[in-house]
CSV table of C-alpha atoms and ligand atoms in Angstrom, one decimal:
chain,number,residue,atom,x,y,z
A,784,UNK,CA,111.0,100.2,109.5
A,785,UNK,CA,111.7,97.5,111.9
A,786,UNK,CA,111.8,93.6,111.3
A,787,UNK,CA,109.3,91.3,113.0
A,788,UNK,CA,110.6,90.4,116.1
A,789,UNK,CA,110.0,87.2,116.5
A,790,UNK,CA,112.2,84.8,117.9
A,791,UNK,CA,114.2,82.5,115.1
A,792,UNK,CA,112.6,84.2,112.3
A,793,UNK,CA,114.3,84.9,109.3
A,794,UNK,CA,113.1,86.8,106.3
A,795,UNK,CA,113.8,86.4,102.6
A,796,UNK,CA,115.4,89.0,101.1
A,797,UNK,CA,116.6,88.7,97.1
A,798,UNK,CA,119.9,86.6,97.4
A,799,UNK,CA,122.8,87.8,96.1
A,800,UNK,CA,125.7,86.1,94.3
A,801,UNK,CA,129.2,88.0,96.2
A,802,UNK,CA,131.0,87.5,93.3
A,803,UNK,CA,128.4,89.1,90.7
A,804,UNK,CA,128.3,91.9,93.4
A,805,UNK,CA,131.6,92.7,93.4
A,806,UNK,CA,132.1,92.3,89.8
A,807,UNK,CA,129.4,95.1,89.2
A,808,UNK,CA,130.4,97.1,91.8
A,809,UNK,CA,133.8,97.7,90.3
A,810,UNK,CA,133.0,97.7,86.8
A,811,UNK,CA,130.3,100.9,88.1
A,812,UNK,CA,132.8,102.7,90.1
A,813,UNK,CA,135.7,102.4,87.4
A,814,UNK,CA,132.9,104.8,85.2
A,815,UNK,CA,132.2,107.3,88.6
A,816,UNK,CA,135.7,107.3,90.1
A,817,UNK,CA,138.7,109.4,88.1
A,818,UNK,CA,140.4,107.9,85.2
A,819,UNK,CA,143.2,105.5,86.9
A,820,UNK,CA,141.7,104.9,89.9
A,821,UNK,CA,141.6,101.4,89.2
A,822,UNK,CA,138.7,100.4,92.2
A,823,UNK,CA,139.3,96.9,94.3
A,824,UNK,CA,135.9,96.2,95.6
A,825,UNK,CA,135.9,94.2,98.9
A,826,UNK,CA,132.4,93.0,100.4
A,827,UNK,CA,131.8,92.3,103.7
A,828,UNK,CA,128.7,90.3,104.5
A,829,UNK,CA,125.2,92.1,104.8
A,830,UNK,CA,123.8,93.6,108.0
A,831,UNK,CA,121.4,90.8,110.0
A,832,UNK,CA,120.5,92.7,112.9
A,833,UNK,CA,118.3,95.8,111.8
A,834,UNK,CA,117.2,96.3,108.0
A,835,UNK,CA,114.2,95.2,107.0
A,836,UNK,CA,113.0,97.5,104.0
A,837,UNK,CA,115.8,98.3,102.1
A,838,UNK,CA,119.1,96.3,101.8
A,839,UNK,CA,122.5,96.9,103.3
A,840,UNK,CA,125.6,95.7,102.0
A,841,UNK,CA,128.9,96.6,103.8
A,842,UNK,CA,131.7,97.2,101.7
A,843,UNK,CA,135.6,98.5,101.2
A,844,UNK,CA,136.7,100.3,98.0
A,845,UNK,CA,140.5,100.0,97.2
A,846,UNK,CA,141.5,102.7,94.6
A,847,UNK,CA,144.3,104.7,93.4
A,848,UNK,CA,144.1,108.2,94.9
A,849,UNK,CA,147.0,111.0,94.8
A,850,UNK,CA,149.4,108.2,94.0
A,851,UNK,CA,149.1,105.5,96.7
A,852,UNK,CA,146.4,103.2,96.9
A,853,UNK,CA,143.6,103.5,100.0
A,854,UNK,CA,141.0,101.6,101.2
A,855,UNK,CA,137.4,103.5,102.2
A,856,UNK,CA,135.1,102.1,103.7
A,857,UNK,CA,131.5,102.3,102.8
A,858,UNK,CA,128.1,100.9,102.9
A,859,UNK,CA,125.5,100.8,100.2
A,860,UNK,CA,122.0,101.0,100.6
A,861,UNK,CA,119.7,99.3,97.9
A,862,UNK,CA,116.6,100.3,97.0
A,863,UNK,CA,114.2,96.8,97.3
A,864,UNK,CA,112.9,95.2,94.1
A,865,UNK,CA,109.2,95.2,93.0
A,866,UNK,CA,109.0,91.2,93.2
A,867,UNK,CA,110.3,91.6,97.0
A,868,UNK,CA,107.4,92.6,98.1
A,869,UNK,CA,108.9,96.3,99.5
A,870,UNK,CA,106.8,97.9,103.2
A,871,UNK,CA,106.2,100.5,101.0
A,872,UNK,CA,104.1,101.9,98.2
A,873,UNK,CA,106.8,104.7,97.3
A,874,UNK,CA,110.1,104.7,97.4
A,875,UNK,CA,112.4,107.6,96.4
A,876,UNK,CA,116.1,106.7,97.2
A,877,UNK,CA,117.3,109.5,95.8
A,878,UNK,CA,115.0,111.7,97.8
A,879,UNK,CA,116.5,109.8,101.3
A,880,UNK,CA,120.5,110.5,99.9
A,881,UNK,CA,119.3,114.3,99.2
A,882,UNK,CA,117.7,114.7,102.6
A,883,UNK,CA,120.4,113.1,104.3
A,884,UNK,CA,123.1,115.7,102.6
A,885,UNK,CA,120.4,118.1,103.8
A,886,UNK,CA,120.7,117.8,107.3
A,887,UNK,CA,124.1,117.2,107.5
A,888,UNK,CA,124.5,121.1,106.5
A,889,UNK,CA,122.0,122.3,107.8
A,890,UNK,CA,122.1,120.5,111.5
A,891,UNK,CA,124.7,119.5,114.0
A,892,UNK,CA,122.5,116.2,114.0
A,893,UNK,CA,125.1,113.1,113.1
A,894,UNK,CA,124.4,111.6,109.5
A,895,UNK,CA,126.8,109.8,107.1
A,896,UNK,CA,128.5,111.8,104.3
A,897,UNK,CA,126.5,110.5,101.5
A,898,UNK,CA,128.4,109.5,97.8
A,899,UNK,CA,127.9,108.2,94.4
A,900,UNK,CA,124.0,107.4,93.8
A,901,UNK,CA,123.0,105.0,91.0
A,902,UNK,CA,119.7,105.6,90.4
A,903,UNK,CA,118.9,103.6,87.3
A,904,UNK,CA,119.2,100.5,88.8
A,905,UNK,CA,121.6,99.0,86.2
A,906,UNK,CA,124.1,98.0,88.2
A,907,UNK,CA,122.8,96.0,91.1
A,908,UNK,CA,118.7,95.9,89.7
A,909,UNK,CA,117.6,98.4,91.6
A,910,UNK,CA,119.1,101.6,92.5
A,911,UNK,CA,121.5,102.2,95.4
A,912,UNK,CA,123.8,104.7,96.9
A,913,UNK,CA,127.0,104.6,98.5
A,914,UNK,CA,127.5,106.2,102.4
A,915,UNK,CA,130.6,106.8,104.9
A,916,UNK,CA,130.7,103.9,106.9
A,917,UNK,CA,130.0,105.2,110.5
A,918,UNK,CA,131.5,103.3,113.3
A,919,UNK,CA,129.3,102.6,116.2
A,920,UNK,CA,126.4,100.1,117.7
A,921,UNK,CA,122.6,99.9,117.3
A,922,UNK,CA,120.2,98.8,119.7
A,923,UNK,CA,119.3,95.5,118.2
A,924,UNK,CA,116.1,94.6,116.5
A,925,UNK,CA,116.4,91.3,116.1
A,926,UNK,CA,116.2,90.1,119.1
A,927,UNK,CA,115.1,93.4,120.5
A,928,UNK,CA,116.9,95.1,122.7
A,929,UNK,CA,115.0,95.0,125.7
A,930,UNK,CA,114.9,90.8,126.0
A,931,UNK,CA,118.6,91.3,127.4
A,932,UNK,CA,121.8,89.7,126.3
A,933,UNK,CA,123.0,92.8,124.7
A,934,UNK,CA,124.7,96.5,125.4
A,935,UNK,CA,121.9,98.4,125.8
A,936,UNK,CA,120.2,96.3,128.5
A,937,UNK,CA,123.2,95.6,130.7
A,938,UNK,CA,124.0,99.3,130.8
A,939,UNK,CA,124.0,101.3,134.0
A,940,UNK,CA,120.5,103.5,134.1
A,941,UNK,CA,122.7,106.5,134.0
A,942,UNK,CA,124.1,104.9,130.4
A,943,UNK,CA,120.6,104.3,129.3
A,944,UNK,CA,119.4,107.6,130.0
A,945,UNK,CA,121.9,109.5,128.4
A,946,UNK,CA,121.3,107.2,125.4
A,947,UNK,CA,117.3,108.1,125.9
A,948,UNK,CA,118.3,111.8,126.3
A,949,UNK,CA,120.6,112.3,123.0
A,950,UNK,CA,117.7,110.6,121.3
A,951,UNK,CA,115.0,113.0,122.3
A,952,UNK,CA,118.2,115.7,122.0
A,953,UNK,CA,118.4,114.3,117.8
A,954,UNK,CA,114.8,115.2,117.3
A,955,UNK,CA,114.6,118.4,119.4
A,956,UNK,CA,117.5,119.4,116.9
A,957,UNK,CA,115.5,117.9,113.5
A,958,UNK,CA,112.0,119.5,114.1
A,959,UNK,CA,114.4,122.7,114.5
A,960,UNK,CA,115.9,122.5,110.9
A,961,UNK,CA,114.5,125.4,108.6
A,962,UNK,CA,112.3,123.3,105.3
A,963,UNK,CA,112.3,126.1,102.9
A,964,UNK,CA,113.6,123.4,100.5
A,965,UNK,CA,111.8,120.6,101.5
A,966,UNK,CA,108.5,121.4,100.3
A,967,UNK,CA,109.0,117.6,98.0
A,968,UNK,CA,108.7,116.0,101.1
A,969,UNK,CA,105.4,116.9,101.4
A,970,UNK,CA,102.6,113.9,100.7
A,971,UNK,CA,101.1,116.0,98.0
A,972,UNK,CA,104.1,115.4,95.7
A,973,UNK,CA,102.8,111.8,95.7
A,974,UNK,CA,99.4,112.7,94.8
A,975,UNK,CA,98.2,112.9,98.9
A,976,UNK,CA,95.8,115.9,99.1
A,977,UNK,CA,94.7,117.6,102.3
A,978,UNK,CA,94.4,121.0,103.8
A,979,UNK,CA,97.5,120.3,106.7
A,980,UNK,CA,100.4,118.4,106.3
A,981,UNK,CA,98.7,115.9,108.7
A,982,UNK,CA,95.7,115.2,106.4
A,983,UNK,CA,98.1,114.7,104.1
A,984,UNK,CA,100.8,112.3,106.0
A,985,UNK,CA,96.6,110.3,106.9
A,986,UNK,CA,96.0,110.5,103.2
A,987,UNK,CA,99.0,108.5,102.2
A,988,UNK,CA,99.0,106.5,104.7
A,989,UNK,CA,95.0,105.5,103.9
A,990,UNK,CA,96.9,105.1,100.2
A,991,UNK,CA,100.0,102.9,102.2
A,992,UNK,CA,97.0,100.2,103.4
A,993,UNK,CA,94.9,100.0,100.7
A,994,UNK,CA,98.1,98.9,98.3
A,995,UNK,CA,99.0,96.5,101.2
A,996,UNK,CA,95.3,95.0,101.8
A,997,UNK,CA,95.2,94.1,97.8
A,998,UNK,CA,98.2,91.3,98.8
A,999,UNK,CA,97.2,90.5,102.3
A,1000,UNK,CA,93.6,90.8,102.5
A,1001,UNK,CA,91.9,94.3,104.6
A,1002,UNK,CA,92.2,94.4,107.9
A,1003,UNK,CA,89.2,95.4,110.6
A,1004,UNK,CA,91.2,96.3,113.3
A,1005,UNK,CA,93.1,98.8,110.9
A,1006,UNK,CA,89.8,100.2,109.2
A,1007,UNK,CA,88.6,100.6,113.0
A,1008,UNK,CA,91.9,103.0,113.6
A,1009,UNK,CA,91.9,104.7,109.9
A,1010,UNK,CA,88.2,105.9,110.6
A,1011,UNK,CA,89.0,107.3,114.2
A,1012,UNK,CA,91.8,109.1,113.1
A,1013,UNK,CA,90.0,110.4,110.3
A,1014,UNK,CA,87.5,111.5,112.5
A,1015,UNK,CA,89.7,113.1,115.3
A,1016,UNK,CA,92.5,114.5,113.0
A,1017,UNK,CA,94.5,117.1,115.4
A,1018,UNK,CA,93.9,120.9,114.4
A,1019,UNK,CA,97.2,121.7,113.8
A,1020,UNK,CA,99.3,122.6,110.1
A,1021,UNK,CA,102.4,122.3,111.7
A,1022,UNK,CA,105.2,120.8,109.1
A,1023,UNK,CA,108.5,120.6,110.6
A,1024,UNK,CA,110.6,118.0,109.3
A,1025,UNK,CA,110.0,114.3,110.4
A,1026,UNK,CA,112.6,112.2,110.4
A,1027,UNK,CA,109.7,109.3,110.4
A,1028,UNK,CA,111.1,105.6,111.4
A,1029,UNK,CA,112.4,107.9,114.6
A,1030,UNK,CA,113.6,105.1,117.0
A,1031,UNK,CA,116.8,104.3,118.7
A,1032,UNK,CA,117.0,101.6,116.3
A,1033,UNK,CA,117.4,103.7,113.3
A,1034,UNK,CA,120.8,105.6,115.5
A,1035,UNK,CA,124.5,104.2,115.9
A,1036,UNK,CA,125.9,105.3,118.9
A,1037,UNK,CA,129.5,105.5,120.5
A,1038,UNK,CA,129.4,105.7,124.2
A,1039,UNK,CA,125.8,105.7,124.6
A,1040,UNK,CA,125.9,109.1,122.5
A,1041,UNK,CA,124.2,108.7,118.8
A,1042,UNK,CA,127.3,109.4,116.1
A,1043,UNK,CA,124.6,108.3,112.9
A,1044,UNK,CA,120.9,108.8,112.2
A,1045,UNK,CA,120.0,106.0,109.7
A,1046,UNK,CA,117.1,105.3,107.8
A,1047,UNK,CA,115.1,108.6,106.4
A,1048,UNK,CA,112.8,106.4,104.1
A,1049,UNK,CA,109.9,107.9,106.4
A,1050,UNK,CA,110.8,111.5,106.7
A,1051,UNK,CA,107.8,113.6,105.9
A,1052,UNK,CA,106.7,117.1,106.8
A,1053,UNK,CA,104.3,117.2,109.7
A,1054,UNK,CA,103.7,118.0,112.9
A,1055,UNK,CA,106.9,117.1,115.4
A,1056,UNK,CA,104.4,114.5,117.9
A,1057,UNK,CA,104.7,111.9,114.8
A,1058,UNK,CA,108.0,111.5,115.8
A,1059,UNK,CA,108.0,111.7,119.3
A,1060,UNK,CA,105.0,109.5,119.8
A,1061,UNK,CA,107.1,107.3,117.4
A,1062,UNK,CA,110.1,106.6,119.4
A,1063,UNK,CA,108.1,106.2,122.6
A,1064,UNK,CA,105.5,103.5,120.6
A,1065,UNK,CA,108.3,101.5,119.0
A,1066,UNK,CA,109.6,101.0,122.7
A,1067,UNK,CA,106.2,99.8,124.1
A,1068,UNK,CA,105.4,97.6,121.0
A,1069,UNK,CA,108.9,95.8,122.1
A,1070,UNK,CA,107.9,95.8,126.2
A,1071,UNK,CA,104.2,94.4,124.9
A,1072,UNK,CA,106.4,91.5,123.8
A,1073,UNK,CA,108.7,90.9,126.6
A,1074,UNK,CA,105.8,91.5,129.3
A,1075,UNK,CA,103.4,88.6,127.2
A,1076,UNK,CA,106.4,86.6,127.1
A,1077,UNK,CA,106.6,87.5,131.0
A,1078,UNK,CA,110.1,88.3,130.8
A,1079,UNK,CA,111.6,91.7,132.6
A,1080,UNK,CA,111.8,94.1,129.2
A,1081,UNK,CA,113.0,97.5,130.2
A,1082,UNK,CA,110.2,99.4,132.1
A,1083,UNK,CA,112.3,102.7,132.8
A,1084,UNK,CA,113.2,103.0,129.9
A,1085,UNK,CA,111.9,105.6,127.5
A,1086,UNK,CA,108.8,106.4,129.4
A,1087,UNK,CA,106.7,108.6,127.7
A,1088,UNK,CA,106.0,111.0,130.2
A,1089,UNK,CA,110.4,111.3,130.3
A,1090,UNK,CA,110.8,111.6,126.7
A,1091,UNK,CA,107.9,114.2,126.7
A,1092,UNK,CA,109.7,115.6,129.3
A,1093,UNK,CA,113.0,115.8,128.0
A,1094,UNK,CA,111.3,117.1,125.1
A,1095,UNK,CA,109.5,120.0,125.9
A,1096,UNK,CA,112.4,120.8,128.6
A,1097,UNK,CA,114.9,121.1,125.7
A,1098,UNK,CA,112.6,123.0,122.9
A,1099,UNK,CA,110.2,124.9,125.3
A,1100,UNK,CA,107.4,123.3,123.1
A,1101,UNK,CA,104.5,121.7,124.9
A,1102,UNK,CA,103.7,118.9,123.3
A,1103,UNK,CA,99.7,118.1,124.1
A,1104,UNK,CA,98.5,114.6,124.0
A,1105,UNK,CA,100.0,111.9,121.8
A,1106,UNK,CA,97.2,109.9,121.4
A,1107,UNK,CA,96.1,110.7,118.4
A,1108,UNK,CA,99.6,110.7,116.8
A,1109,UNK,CA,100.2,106.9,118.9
A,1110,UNK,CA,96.9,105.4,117.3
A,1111,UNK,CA,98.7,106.6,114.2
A,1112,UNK,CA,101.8,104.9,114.7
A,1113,UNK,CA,100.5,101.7,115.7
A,1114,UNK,CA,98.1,102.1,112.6
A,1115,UNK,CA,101.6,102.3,110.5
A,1116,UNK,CA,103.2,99.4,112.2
A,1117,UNK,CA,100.5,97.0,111.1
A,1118,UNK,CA,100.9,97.9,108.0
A,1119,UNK,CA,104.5,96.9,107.8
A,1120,UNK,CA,103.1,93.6,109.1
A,1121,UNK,CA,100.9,93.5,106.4
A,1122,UNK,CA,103.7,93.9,104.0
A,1123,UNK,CA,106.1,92.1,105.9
A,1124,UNK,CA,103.4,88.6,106.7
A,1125,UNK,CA,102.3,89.0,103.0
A,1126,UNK,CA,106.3,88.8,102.0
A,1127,UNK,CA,106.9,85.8,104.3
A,1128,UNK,CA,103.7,83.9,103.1
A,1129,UNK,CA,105.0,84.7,99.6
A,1130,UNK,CA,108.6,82.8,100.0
A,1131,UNK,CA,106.8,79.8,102.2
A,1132,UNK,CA,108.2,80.8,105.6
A,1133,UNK,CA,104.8,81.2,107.0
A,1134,UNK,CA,101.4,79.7,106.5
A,1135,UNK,CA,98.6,82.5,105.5
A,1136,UNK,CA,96.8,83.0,108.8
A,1137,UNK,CA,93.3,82.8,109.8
A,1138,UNK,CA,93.1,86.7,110.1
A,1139,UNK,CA,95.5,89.4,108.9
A,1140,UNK,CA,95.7,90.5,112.5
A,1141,UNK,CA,97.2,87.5,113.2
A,1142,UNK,CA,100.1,89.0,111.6
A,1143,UNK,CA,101.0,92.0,113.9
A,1144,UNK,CA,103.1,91.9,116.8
A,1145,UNK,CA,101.8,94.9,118.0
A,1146,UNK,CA,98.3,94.2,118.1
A,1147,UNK,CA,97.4,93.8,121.9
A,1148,UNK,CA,99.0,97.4,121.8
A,1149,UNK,CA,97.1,98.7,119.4
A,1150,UNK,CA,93.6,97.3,120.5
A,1151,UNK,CA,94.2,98.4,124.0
A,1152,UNK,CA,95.1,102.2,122.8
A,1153,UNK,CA,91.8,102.4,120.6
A,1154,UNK,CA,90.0,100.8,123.5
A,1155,UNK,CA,91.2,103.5,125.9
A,1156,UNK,CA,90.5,106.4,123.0
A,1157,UNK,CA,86.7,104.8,122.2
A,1158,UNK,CA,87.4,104.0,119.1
B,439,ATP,N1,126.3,104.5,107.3
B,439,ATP,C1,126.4,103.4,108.0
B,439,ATP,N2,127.5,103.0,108.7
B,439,ATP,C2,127.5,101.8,109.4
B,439,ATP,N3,126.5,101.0,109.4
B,439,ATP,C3,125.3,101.3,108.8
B,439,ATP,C4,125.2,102.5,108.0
B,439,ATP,N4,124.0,102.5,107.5
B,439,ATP,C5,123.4,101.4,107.9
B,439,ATP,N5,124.2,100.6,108.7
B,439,ATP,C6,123.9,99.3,109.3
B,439,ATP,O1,122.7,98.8,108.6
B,439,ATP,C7,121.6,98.6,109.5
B,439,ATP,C8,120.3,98.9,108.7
B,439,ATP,O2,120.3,100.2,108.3
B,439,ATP,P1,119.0,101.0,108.2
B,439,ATP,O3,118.3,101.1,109.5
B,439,ATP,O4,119.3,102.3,107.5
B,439,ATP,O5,118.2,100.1,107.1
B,439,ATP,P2,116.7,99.6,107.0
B,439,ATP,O6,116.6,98.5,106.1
B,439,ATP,O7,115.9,100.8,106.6
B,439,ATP,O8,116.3,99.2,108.5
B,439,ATP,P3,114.9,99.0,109.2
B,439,ATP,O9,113.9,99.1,108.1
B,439,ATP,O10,115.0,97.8,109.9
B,439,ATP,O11,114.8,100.2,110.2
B,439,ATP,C9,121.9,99.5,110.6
B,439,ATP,O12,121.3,99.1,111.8
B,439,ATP,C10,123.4,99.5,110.7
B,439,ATP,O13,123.9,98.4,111.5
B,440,MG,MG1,116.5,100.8,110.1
């Protein structure tokens, strides 16, 4: 999920000691490695830029393999603690390594090769597992990428559209992949009951609020959506796989081409608008920033009506309207502000404001969409 964007913020995160890190790392992958291999653990410093639910750390491993010594270099991703106040209500690492393996057979679609998973949590508190560390860039979050100053905005259009079209091109190729084993994706394994996958994916999501209004307070404005959607839910069982946080923030690309899909903490089965309506929402909440800061953002840039295009061009699928699916979205994105204001109020970097609302960057968004849908 993404960070809130807003200008000079910084959010807590548990604090680290580099030097317990390191220690433990080691001492962890001296038990998983083969006898002799004698691991060096070298940690670079944590990712700033994107990463909001789940920690990063960036690291080399030195160890004894075939007779000379070699250097790999990984990242780790971390499960958050409990008293970090995580975005969400579940979280199943081990579920986001196994998926990841997943699509890297079964797709062409770029992922890391995934490696050791600790999923006790005795090494580093919480669980983690270790990844290929994928050279490339990410659209920034933090400050977004469409308030300039960075790669993305001071491509030429023909660079930004391929980067738009590869996007569209990694979920065309996702909602492709066969789920016959993917049925524990579905919401139901969590308890989430519902006759489609998309009552479901509502269900937990109703679930996903209701665990974040007990820290933060309930929210009108998100009681208004969850009733609407409730009432209009889409007649469809489709369940294709859903990559979930699917925005070009979540992809590292080389040459404007993506060469990693990150972040599967979201996947879920369900019809393939959630993630198209995602990646085109997650670009307007940024532009609703830029154009109330009155600053040029990136209007041509993942338009819906291209991304739809692109879209339906490259599966032959005709996608219908995304409303629904958009109300959704933005419905999910206060949440995270829910989670994320409620952590920030907890470590004193914000005062508790007069309404929950107050807390989501996207809100101007999301009231004018239910506006234009009645709700
Ligand atoms: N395999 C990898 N190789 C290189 N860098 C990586 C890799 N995985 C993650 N990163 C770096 O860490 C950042 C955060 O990763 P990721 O998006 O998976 O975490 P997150 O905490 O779930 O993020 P967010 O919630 O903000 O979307 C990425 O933007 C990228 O810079
Ligand atoms: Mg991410």
């Amino acid at each position: 999920m993404t960070q809130a964007p807003d200008p000079g913020m910084t959010l807590q995160r548990s604090s680290r000691d580099p030097d317990s890190v390191r220690a433990q790392l080691t001492a962890w992958l001296a038990t998983v490695l083969p006898d002799g291999a004698d691991p060096e653990v070298v940690l670079h410093s944590g990712v700033d830029a994107n990463g909001m639910s789940s920690e990063t750390l960036v690291l080399d491993v030195v160890a004894a393999d075939g007779g000379e010594r070699t250097t790999k270099e990984y990242v780790a991703r971390v499960a958050p603690a409990a008293e970090d106040f995580p975005v969400f209500e579940h979280y199943d690492l081990a579920g986001q390594r196994r998926l990841i393996r997943t699509v890297g057979e079964l797709t062409d679609v770029p992922v890391p090769a995934v490696g050791e998973l600790e999923a006790i949590g005795s090494v580093l508190g919480t669980p983690f597992f270790l990844m290929e560390r994928v050279d490339g860039v990410v659209p920034p979050d933090v400050l977004p990428y469409n308030f300039g100053d960075n790669w993305l905005f001071d491509a030429s259009p023909d660079d930004q559209r391929r980067l738009q079209d590869g996007s569209v091109d990694v979920l065309a190729r996702l909602h492709a992949m066969a789920t016959a084993d993917l049925d524990w994706l579905d919401p139901v394994g969590q308890g989430h009951d519902g006759t489609t996958a998309l009552a479901r994916n509502l269900a937990r999501t109703r679930s996903w609020y209701e665990y974040a209004a007990r820290d933060i307070g309930r929210s009108p404005l998100v009681e208004r959506a969850l009733a609407w959607l409730g009432a209009n839910l889409p007649d469809t069982d489709e369940a294709v796989l859903c990559w979930g946080d699917a925005r070009i923030g979540n992809i590292m690309y080389r040459d404007f081409a993506p060469v990693a899909v990150l972040d599967w903490e979201m996947a879920t089965l369900g019809p393939r608008q959630l993630d198209v309506s995602w990646m085109v929402f997650a670009h307007r909440v940024f532009e609703t920033i830029t154009g109330l800061m009155e600053m040029p953002g990136m209007a041509h840039f993942l338009r819906e009506e291209d991304v739809v295009a692109a879209y339906e061009a490259r599966t032959g699928v005709t996608l219908g309207p995304l409303e629904w699916f958009h109300v959704y979205n933005g419905l999910q994105w206060c949440i995270v502000f829910m989670r994320t204001g409620a952590r920030q109020i907890h470590f004193g970097e914000i005062e508790r404001p007069a309404a929950v609302e107050d807390l989501f960057h996207c809100r101007p968004l999301v009231e004018s969409i239910l506006d234009e849908v009645g709700a």
